[in-house]
Amino acid sequence: MKKLLVANWKLNPQSIAEARTLASQVEQGLLALDRRRIEVVLCPPAIFLPIVRHSVHFALLGAQNISTEESGPFTGETSVRQIREFGAGYAIVGHSERRAMGESDQMINVKVKIVLASHLEPIICVGFGTKVTSTDALIRRVVAKQITLALRGIGAKTQKFTVAYEPVWAISRGLGTGKAADAQHAAGIAGFIKAKFPKVRVIYGGSLDANNALSFAKQSLIEGGLVGGASLRAAEFLKIIRAFAF
Ligand code: PGA
């Protein structure tokens, strides 16, 4: 299976020019890589999807979030069909920053269903804890529950989806400490997830950067990364991609 590297730009950048430049620089870097081994997905703010779309050819596109609703009177929402119109093939679902804004497991389940029904690939984020201290047993229990609830009513064996293991404390800003998890710990959780949900591709997220990417890439159970802060610097994001492209 190809390694999946997802750039989660979050609420950045602020200008069309910056979005265009960042996307073009990533695209240029991809030209020099063996792209048979990697899938690179850029998830800009939805409003920049049309801009980014015109700046890339090899890089793929994704949404950071979609509505639980497909159409109708839902002010401020963006539907899965709208993001698909702009070429998005992936959607991040259940990011911890959205869970912190009140997104429930039930809403995540609805979104996963909508994404799959539209033939996009969901990237389901799991992980918890604002402190580093949780035991592996507790982490496994919570993560298994989050995935089971996200997939309720869905034939997990027949569908293509990715799970991003992102300990909340490891995320670089906001709720996190800015310290990545230990790569072996992440591989252990990835192995646990894959034993329970064999079809799933498991990637890691949380302060992934150019310095620590190789330690995660060396773990065969970790099949890529979800990159926030470091994906806003094209040269650094490309280093992370290269680490996984060996
Ligand atoms: P980070 O974010 O790489 O900035 O820690 C990852 C994420 O929140 O998806």
PDB file of C-alpha atoms and ligand atoms in Angstrom:
ATOM      1  CA  MET A   1       0.000   0.000   0.000  1.00  0.00           C
ATOM      2  CA  LYS A   2       1.208   3.524  -0.730  1.00  0.00           C
ATOM      3  CA  LYS A   3       2.273   5.788   2.111  1.00  0.00           C
ATOM      4  CA  LEU A   4      -0.194   8.613   2.677  1.00  0.00           C
ATOM      5  CA  LEU A   5       1.045  12.085   3.618  1.00  0.00           C
ATOM      6  CA  VAL A   6      -1.696  14.550   4.439  1.00  0.00           C
ATOM      7  CA  ALA A   7      -1.108  18.285   4.863  1.00  0.00           C
ATOM      8  CA  ASN A   8      -3.663  19.750   7.242  1.00  0.00           C
ATOM      9  CA  TRP A   9      -3.282  23.494   6.730  1.00  0.00           C
ATOM     10  CA  LYS A  10      -5.982  24.224   9.343  1.00  0.00           C
ATOM     11  CA  LEU A  11      -6.951  27.930   9.313  1.00  0.00           C
ATOM     12  CA  ASN A  12      -3.925  28.921   7.215  1.00  0.00           C
ATOM     13  CA  PRO A  13      -2.732  30.734   5.174  1.00  0.00           C
ATOM     14  CA  GLN A  14      -4.563  34.063   5.030  1.00  0.00           C
ATOM     15  CA  SER A  15      -4.004  35.040   1.418  1.00  0.00           C
ATOM     16  CA  ILE A  16      -4.626  33.529  -1.999  1.00  0.00           C
ATOM     17  CA  ALA A  17      -1.032  34.286  -2.976  1.00  0.00           C
ATOM     18  CA  GLU A  18       0.370  32.322  -0.022  1.00  0.00           C
ATOM     19  CA  ALA A  19      -1.930  29.361  -0.677  1.00  0.00           C
ATOM     20  CA  ARG A  20      -0.892  29.303  -4.312  1.00  0.00           C
ATOM     21  CA  THR A  21       2.818  29.547  -3.485  1.00  0.00           C
ATOM     22  CA  LEU A  22       2.698  26.824  -0.847  1.00  0.00           C
ATOM     23  CA  ALA A  23       0.815  24.428  -3.123  1.00  0.00           C
ATOM     24  CA  SER A  24       3.125  25.132  -6.088  1.00  0.00           C
ATOM     25  CA  GLN A  25       6.256  24.587  -3.989  1.00  0.00           C
ATOM     26  CA  VAL A  26       4.986  21.232  -2.747  1.00  0.00           C
ATOM     27  CA  GLU A  27       4.053  20.272  -6.285  1.00  0.00           C
ATOM     28  CA  GLN A  28       7.524  21.206  -7.591  1.00  0.00           C
ATOM     29  CA  GLY A  29       9.138  19.076  -4.912  1.00  0.00           C
ATOM     30  CA  LEU A  30       6.942  16.109  -5.785  1.00  0.00           C
ATOM     31  CA  LEU A  31       8.225  16.106  -9.362  1.00  0.00           C
ATOM     32  CA  ALA A  32      11.595  14.878  -8.107  1.00  0.00           C
ATOM     33  CA  LEU A  33      10.151  11.998  -6.034  1.00  0.00           C
ATOM     34  CA  ASP A  34       9.180   8.432  -6.808  1.00  0.00           C
ATOM     35  CA  ARG A  35       5.456   8.984  -6.675  1.00  0.00           C
ATOM     36  CA  ARG A  36       4.623   5.297  -6.997  1.00  0.00           C
ATOM     37  CA  ARG A  37       5.302   4.954  -3.283  1.00  0.00           C
ATOM     38  CA  ILE A  38       3.371   7.913  -1.950  1.00  0.00           C
ATOM     39  CA  GLU A  39       0.045   9.666  -2.011  1.00  0.00           C
ATOM     40  CA  VAL A  40       0.271  13.315  -1.006  1.00  0.00           C
ATOM     41  CA  VAL A  41      -2.965  15.080  -0.072  1.00  0.00           C
ATOM     42  CA  LEU A  42      -3.270  18.808   0.558  1.00  0.00           C
ATOM     43  CA  CYS A  43      -6.148  19.887   2.796  1.00  0.00           C
ATOM     44  CA  PRO A  44      -6.375  23.677   2.604  1.00  0.00           C
ATOM     45  CA  PRO A  45      -9.271  25.645   4.058  1.00  0.00           C
ATOM     46  CA  ALA A  46     -12.244  24.773   1.814  1.00  0.00           C
ATOM     47  CA  ILE A  47     -12.337  28.280   0.360  1.00  0.00           C
ATOM     48  CA  PHE A  48      -8.841  27.785  -1.103  1.00  0.00           C
ATOM     49  CA  LEU A  49      -9.588  24.439  -2.773  1.00  0.00           C
ATOM     50  CA  PRO A  50     -10.146  26.033  -6.201  1.00  0.00           C
ATOM     51  CA  ILE A  51      -6.859  27.947  -5.937  1.00  0.00           C
ATOM     52  CA  VAL A  52      -4.858  24.940  -4.799  1.00  0.00           C
ATOM     53  CA  ARG A  53      -6.493  22.767  -7.413  1.00  0.00           C
ATOM     54  CA  HIS A  54      -5.046  24.917 -10.164  1.00  0.00           C
ATOM     55  CA  SER A  55      -1.567  24.814  -8.646  1.00  0.00           C
ATOM     56  CA  VAL A  56      -1.162  21.053  -8.392  1.00  0.00           C
ATOM     57  CA  HIS A  57      -1.193  18.050 -10.633  1.00  0.00           C
ATOM     58  CA  PHE A  58       0.386  15.204  -8.648  1.00  0.00           C
ATOM     59  CA  ALA A  59      -0.699  16.357  -5.217  1.00  0.00           C
ATOM     60  CA  LEU A  60      -4.246  15.295  -4.384  1.00  0.00           C
ATOM     61  CA  LEU A  61      -6.859  17.312  -2.556  1.00  0.00           C
ATOM     62  CA  GLY A  62      -8.850  16.826   0.600  1.00  0.00           C
ATOM     63  CA  ALA A  63     -11.217  18.672   2.916  1.00  0.00           C
ATOM     64  CA  GLN A  64     -10.490  19.364   6.567  1.00  0.00           C
ATOM     65  CA  ASN A  65     -14.128  18.845   7.454  1.00  0.00           C
ATOM     66  CA  ILE A  66     -17.531  18.445   5.839  1.00  0.00           C
ATOM     67  CA  SER A  67     -21.076  19.017   6.970  1.00  0.00           C
ATOM     68  CA  THR A  68     -23.245  16.264   8.427  1.00  0.00           C
ATOM     69  CA  GLU A  69     -25.886  17.607   6.047  1.00  0.00           C
ATOM     70  CA  GLU A  70     -25.969  17.053   2.326  1.00  0.00           C
ATOM     71  CA  SER A  71     -27.848  20.231   1.359  1.00  0.00           C
ATOM     72  CA  GLY A  72     -30.463  22.659   2.628  1.00  0.00           C
ATOM     73  CA  PRO A  73     -30.819  25.380   5.246  1.00  0.00           C
ATOM     74  CA  PHE A  74     -27.508  24.950   7.109  1.00  0.00           C
ATOM     75  CA  THR A  75     -25.801  28.334   7.238  1.00  0.00           C
ATOM     76  CA  GLY A  76     -22.046  28.272   6.968  1.00  0.00           C
ATOM     77  CA  GLU A  77     -21.704  24.574   6.164  1.00  0.00           C
ATOM     78  CA  THR A  78     -19.844  22.941   3.266  1.00  0.00           C
ATOM     79  CA  SER A  79     -21.183  19.720   1.779  1.00  0.00           C
ATOM     80  CA  VAL A  80     -19.210  16.747   0.586  1.00  0.00           C
ATOM     81  CA  ARG A  81     -20.521  17.207  -2.943  1.00  0.00           C
ATOM     82  CA  GLN A  82     -19.311  20.808  -2.963  1.00  0.00           C
ATOM     83  CA  ILE A  83     -15.784  19.822  -2.001  1.00  0.00           C
ATOM     84  CA  ARG A  84     -15.858  16.999  -4.531  1.00  0.00           C
ATOM     85  CA  GLU A  85     -16.724  19.574  -7.220  1.00  0.00           C
ATOM     86  CA  PHE A  86     -13.259  21.011  -6.589  1.00  0.00           C
ATOM     87  CA  GLY A  87     -11.504  17.709  -6.952  1.00  0.00           C
ATOM     88  CA  ALA A  88     -11.228  16.620  -3.331  1.00  0.00           C
ATOM     89  CA  GLY A  89     -10.867  12.867  -2.994  1.00  0.00           C
ATOM     90  CA  TYR A  90     -10.379  12.757   0.782  1.00  0.00           C
ATOM     91  CA  ALA A  91     -11.978  14.257   3.856  1.00  0.00           C
ATOM     92  CA  ILE A  92     -10.548  14.497   7.349  1.00  0.00           C
ATOM     93  CA  VAL A  93     -13.251  13.524   9.830  1.00  0.00           C
ATOM     94  CA  GLY A  94     -13.257  13.835  13.606  1.00  0.00           C
ATOM     95  CA  HIS A  95     -10.106  15.884  14.083  1.00  0.00           C
ATOM     96  CA  SER A  96      -9.546  16.517  17.792  1.00  0.00           C
ATOM     97  CA  GLU A  97      -9.830  20.269  17.204  1.00  0.00           C
ATOM     98  CA  ARG A  98     -13.320  19.677  15.824  1.00  0.00           C
ATOM     99  CA  ARG A  99     -14.189  17.206  18.581  1.00  0.00           C
ATOM    100  CA  ALA A 100     -13.189  19.982  21.021  1.00  0.00           C
ATOM    101  CA  MET A 101     -15.697  22.258  19.244  1.00  0.00           C
ATOM    102  CA  GLY A 102     -18.449  19.776  20.064  1.00  0.00           C
ATOM    103  CA  GLU A 103     -18.314  17.224  17.260  1.00  0.00           C
ATOM    104  CA  SER A 104     -19.704  13.985  18.675  1.00  0.00           C
ATOM    105  CA  ASP A 105     -18.976  10.373  17.749  1.00  0.00           C
ATOM    106  CA  GLN A 106     -22.459  10.248  16.280  1.00  0.00           C
ATOM    107  CA  MET A 107     -21.767  13.253  14.001  1.00  0.00           C
ATOM    108  CA  ILE A 108     -18.453  11.682  12.986  1.00  0.00           C
ATOM    109  CA  ASN A 109     -20.281   8.491  12.063  1.00  0.00           C
ATOM    110  CA  VAL A 110     -22.721  10.456   9.878  1.00  0.00           C
ATOM    111  CA  LYS A 111     -19.827  12.240   8.166  1.00  0.00           C
ATOM    112  CA  VAL A 112     -17.936   9.004   7.500  1.00  0.00           C
ATOM    113  CA  LYS A 113     -21.084   7.574   5.894  1.00  0.00           C
ATOM    114  CA  ILE A 114     -21.573  10.665   3.739  1.00  0.00           C
ATOM    115  CA  VAL A 115     -17.926  10.685   2.664  1.00  0.00           C
ATOM    116  CA  LEU A 116     -17.968   7.013   1.705  1.00  0.00           C
ATOM    117  CA  ALA A 117     -21.293   7.342  -0.115  1.00  0.00           C
ATOM    118  CA  SER A 118     -19.694  10.087  -2.234  1.00  0.00           C
ATOM    119  CA  HIS A 119     -16.722   7.810  -3.023  1.00  0.00           C
ATOM    120  CA  LEU A 120     -14.217   9.911  -1.139  1.00  0.00           C
ATOM    121  CA  GLU A 121     -11.792   8.393   1.344  1.00  0.00           C
ATOM    122  CA  PRO A 122     -12.341   9.395   4.975  1.00  0.00           C
ATOM    123  CA  ILE A 123      -9.318  10.065   7.157  1.00  0.00           C
ATOM    124  CA  ILE A 124     -10.749   9.366  10.588  1.00  0.00           C
ATOM    125  CA  CYS A 125      -8.835  10.983  13.439  1.00  0.00           C
ATOM    126  CA  VAL A 126      -8.649   9.193  16.757  1.00  0.00           C
ATOM    127  CA  GLY A 127      -6.670   9.796  19.921  1.00  0.00           C
ATOM    128  CA  PHE A 128      -7.264  11.646  23.117  1.00  0.00           C
ATOM    129  CA  GLY A 129      -5.733  13.006  26.286  1.00  0.00           C
ATOM    130  CA  THR A 130      -4.192  16.391  26.872  1.00  0.00           C
ATOM    131  CA  LYS A 131      -1.564  14.775  29.133  1.00  0.00           C
ATOM    132  CA  VAL A 132       1.169  12.375  28.119  1.00  0.00           C
ATOM    133  CA  THR A 133       0.422  10.075  31.023  1.00  0.00           C
ATOM    134  CA  SER A 134      -2.394   7.816  29.732  1.00  0.00           C
ATOM    135  CA  THR A 135      -1.608   4.116  29.804  1.00  0.00           C
ATOM    136  CA  ASP A 136      -1.448   2.088  26.611  1.00  0.00           C
ATOM    137  CA  ALA A 137      -4.404  -0.002  27.797  1.00  0.00           C
ATOM    138  CA  LEU A 138      -6.585   3.097  28.199  1.00  0.00           C
ATOM    139  CA  ILE A 139      -5.453   4.536  24.867  1.00  0.00           C
ATOM    140  CA  ARG A 140      -6.306   1.264  23.110  1.00  0.00           C
ATOM    141  CA  ARG A 141      -9.725   1.152  24.725  1.00  0.00           C
ATOM    142  CA  VAL A 142     -10.595   4.720  23.756  1.00  0.00           C
ATOM    143  CA  VAL A 143      -9.203   4.464  20.238  1.00  0.00           C
ATOM    144  CA  ALA A 144     -11.053   1.184  19.568  1.00  0.00           C
ATOM    145  CA  LYS A 145     -14.273   2.801  20.791  1.00  0.00           C
ATOM    146  CA  GLN A 146     -13.749   5.909  18.647  1.00  0.00           C
ATOM    147  CA  ILE A 147     -13.194   3.800  15.524  1.00  0.00           C
ATOM    148  CA  THR A 148     -16.084   1.443  16.268  1.00  0.00           C
ATOM    149  CA  LEU A 149     -18.455   4.401  16.752  1.00  0.00           C
ATOM    150  CA  ALA A 150     -17.143   6.170  13.624  1.00  0.00           C
ATOM    151  CA  LEU A 151     -17.818   3.017  11.605  1.00  0.00           C
ATOM    152  CA  ARG A 152     -21.195   2.119  13.079  1.00  0.00           C
ATOM    153  CA  GLY A 153     -23.435   0.709  10.363  1.00  0.00           C
ATOM    154  CA  ILE A 154     -20.620   0.617   7.831  1.00  0.00           C
ATOM    155  CA  GLY A 155     -19.133  -2.545   6.371  1.00  0.00           C
ATOM    156  CA  ALA A 156     -15.557  -1.775   7.447  1.00  0.00           C
ATOM    157  CA  LYS A 157     -14.208  -4.741   5.530  1.00  0.00           C
ATOM    158  CA  THR A 158     -15.384  -3.514   2.175  1.00  0.00           C
ATOM    159  CA  GLN A 159     -14.583   0.169   2.452  1.00  0.00           C
ATOM    160  CA  LYS A 160     -11.366   2.059   1.916  1.00  0.00           C
ATOM    161  CA  PHE A 161     -10.494   4.347   4.761  1.00  0.00           C
ATOM    162  CA  THR A 162      -7.599   5.672   6.780  1.00  0.00           C
ATOM    163  CA  VAL A 163      -7.309   6.160  10.512  1.00  0.00           C
ATOM    164  CA  ALA A 164      -4.987   8.874  11.799  1.00  0.00           C
ATOM    165  CA  TYR A 165      -3.731   8.172  15.297  1.00  0.00           C
ATOM    166  CA  GLU A 166      -3.208  11.602  16.831  1.00  0.00           C
ATOM    167  CA  PRO A 167      -2.648  11.805  20.572  1.00  0.00           C
ATOM    168  CA  VAL A 168      -4.199  15.168  21.417  1.00  0.00           C
ATOM    169  CA  TRP A 169      -1.261  16.136  23.643  1.00  0.00           C
ATOM    170  CA  ALA A 170       1.155  15.614  20.746  1.00  0.00           C
ATOM    171  CA  ILE A 171      -0.434  18.198  18.456  1.00  0.00           C
ATOM    172  CA  SER A 172       1.850  21.154  17.895  1.00  0.00           C
ATOM    173  CA  ARG A 173      -0.389  24.026  18.958  1.00  0.00           C
ATOM    174  CA  GLY A 174      -3.737  24.601  20.615  1.00  0.00           C
ATOM    175  CA  LEU A 175      -4.523  21.662  22.885  1.00  0.00           C
ATOM    176  CA  GLY A 176      -1.176  19.928  22.495  1.00  0.00           C
ATOM    177  CA  THR A 177       2.294  20.135  23.992  1.00  0.00           C
ATOM    178  CA  GLY A 178       4.158  20.275  20.688  1.00  0.00           C
ATOM    179  CA  LYS A 179       6.054  17.073  21.480  1.00  0.00           C
ATOM    180  CA  ALA A 180       5.565  14.177  19.096  1.00  0.00           C
ATOM    181  CA  ALA A 181       4.663  10.781  20.512  1.00  0.00           C
ATOM    182  CA  ASP A 182       7.296   8.101  20.658  1.00  0.00           C
ATOM    183  CA  ALA A 183       7.366   6.351  17.266  1.00  0.00           C
ATOM    184  CA  GLN A 184       7.343   2.885  18.833  1.00  0.00           C
ATOM    185  CA  HIS A 185       4.337   3.757  20.942  1.00  0.00           C
ATOM    186  CA  ALA A 186       2.539   4.991  17.798  1.00  0.00           C
ATOM    187  CA  ALA A 187       3.502   1.800  15.956  1.00  0.00           C
ATOM    188  CA  GLY A 188       2.090  -0.262  18.839  1.00  0.00           C
ATOM    189  CA  ILE A 189      -1.239   1.550  18.590  1.00  0.00           C
ATOM    190  CA  ALA A 190      -1.171   1.230  14.782  1.00  0.00           C
ATOM    191  CA  GLY A 191      -0.636  -2.536  15.135  1.00  0.00           C
ATOM    192  CA  PHE A 192      -3.510  -2.745  17.595  1.00  0.00           C
ATOM    193  CA  ILE A 193      -5.810  -0.857  15.191  1.00  0.00           C
ATOM    194  CA  LYS A 194      -4.788  -2.994  12.224  1.00  0.00           C
ATOM    195  CA  ALA A 195      -5.368  -6.210  14.184  1.00  0.00           C
ATOM    196  CA  LYS A 196      -8.930  -5.085  14.894  1.00  0.00           C
ATOM    197  CA  PHE A 197      -9.632  -3.426  11.525  1.00  0.00           C
ATOM    198  CA  PRO A 198      -7.411  -5.246   9.016  1.00  0.00           C
ATOM    199  CA  LYS A 199      -8.358  -3.195   5.956  1.00  0.00           C
ATOM    200  CA  VAL A 200      -7.473   0.137   7.456  1.00  0.00           C
ATOM    201  CA  ARG A 201      -4.421   2.225   6.655  1.00  0.00           C
ATOM    202  CA  VAL A 202      -3.025   3.803   9.824  1.00  0.00           C
ATOM    203  CA  ILE A 203      -1.092   7.054   9.784  1.00  0.00           C
ATOM    204  CA  TYR A 204       0.357   9.104  12.625  1.00  0.00           C
ATOM    205  CA  GLY A 205      -0.188  12.773  13.427  1.00  0.00           C
ATOM    206  CA  GLY A 206       1.054  15.118  16.125  1.00  0.00           C
ATOM    207  CA  SER A 207       4.128  17.370  15.788  1.00  0.00           C
ATOM    208  CA  LEU A 208       5.479  15.348  12.897  1.00  0.00           C
ATOM    209  CA  ASP A 209       8.410  17.314  11.462  1.00  0.00           C
ATOM    210  CA  ALA A 210      11.538  17.009   9.378  1.00  0.00           C
ATOM    211  CA  ASN A 211      13.587  15.881  12.403  1.00  0.00           C
ATOM    212  CA  ASN A 212      11.377  13.082  13.658  1.00  0.00           C
ATOM    213  CA  ALA A 213       9.733  11.891  10.402  1.00  0.00           C
ATOM    214  CA  LEU A 214      12.265   9.134   9.768  1.00  0.00           C
ATOM    215  CA  SER A 215      11.700   7.521  13.158  1.00  0.00           C
ATOM    216  CA  PHE A 216       7.990   7.166  12.267  1.00  0.00           C
ATOM    217  CA  ALA A 217       8.648   6.207   8.642  1.00  0.00           C
ATOM    218  CA  LYS A 218      10.856   3.326   9.827  1.00  0.00           C
ATOM    219  CA  GLN A 219       7.887   1.723  11.581  1.00  0.00           C
ATOM    220  CA  SER A 220       6.284  -0.528   8.991  1.00  0.00           C
ATOM    221  CA  LEU A 221       2.912  -0.359  10.776  1.00  0.00           C
ATOM    222  CA  ILE A 222       2.759   3.421  10.315  1.00  0.00           C
ATOM    223  CA  GLU A 223       1.739   4.062   6.745  1.00  0.00           C
ATOM    224  CA  GLY A 224       2.054   7.806   6.564  1.00  0.00           C
ATOM    225  CA  GLY A 225       1.448  11.024   8.417  1.00  0.00           C
ATOM    226  CA  LEU A 226      -1.062  13.770   9.070  1.00  0.00           C
ATOM    227  CA  VAL A 227       0.993  16.939   9.248  1.00  0.00           C
ATOM    228  CA  GLY A 228      -0.253  20.257  10.587  1.00  0.00           C
ATOM    229  CA  GLY A 229       2.243  23.025  11.408  1.00  0.00           C
ATOM    230  CA  ALA A 230       5.145  21.580   9.418  1.00  0.00           C
ATOM    231  CA  SER A 231       2.993  21.280   6.284  1.00  0.00           C
ATOM    232  CA  LEU A 232       2.862  25.085   6.082  1.00  0.00           C
ATOM    233  CA  ARG A 233       6.563  25.127   5.182  1.00  0.00           C
ATOM    234  CA  ALA A 234       6.948  23.458   1.787  1.00  0.00           C
ATOM    235  CA  ALA A 235      10.616  22.499   2.235  1.00  0.00           C
ATOM    236  CA  GLU A 236       9.920  20.872   5.594  1.00  0.00           C
ATOM    237  CA  PHE A 237       6.807  19.072   4.379  1.00  0.00           C
ATOM    238  CA  LEU A 238       8.808  17.718   1.430  1.00  0.00           C
ATOM    239  CA  LYS A 239      11.470  16.402   3.827  1.00  0.00           C
ATOM    240  CA  ILE A 240       8.747  14.546   5.712  1.00  0.00           C
ATOM    241  CA  ILE A 241       7.394  13.121   2.456  1.00  0.00           C
ATOM    242  CA  ARG A 242      10.898  12.016   1.438  1.00  0.00           C
ATOM    243  CA  ALA A 243      11.355  10.219   4.756  1.00  0.00           C
ATOM    244  CA  PHE A 244       8.277   8.120   3.988  1.00  0.00           C
ATOM    245  CA  ALA A 245       9.049   7.619   0.303  1.00  0.00           C
ATOM    246  CA  PHE A 246      12.026   5.295   0.735  1.00  0.00           C
TER     247      PHE A 246
HETATM  248  P1  PGA B   1       0.594  19.267  14.054  1.00  0.00           P
HETATM  249  O1  PGA B   1      -0.929  18.975  13.728  1.00  0.00           O
HETATM  250  O2  PGA B   1       1.424  18.539  13.026  1.00  0.00           O
HETATM  251  O3  PGA B   1       0.729  20.755  13.939  1.00  0.00           O
HETATM  252  O4  PGA B   1       0.860  18.757  15.416  1.00  0.00           O
HETATM  253  C1  PGA B   1      -1.355  17.719  13.334  1.00  0.00           C
HETATM  254  C2  PGA B   1      -2.858  17.727  13.276  1.00  0.00           C
HETATM  255  O5  PGA B   1      -3.490  18.372  14.140  1.00  0.00           O
HETATM  256  O6  PGA B   1      -3.457  17.127  12.379  1.00  0.00           O
END
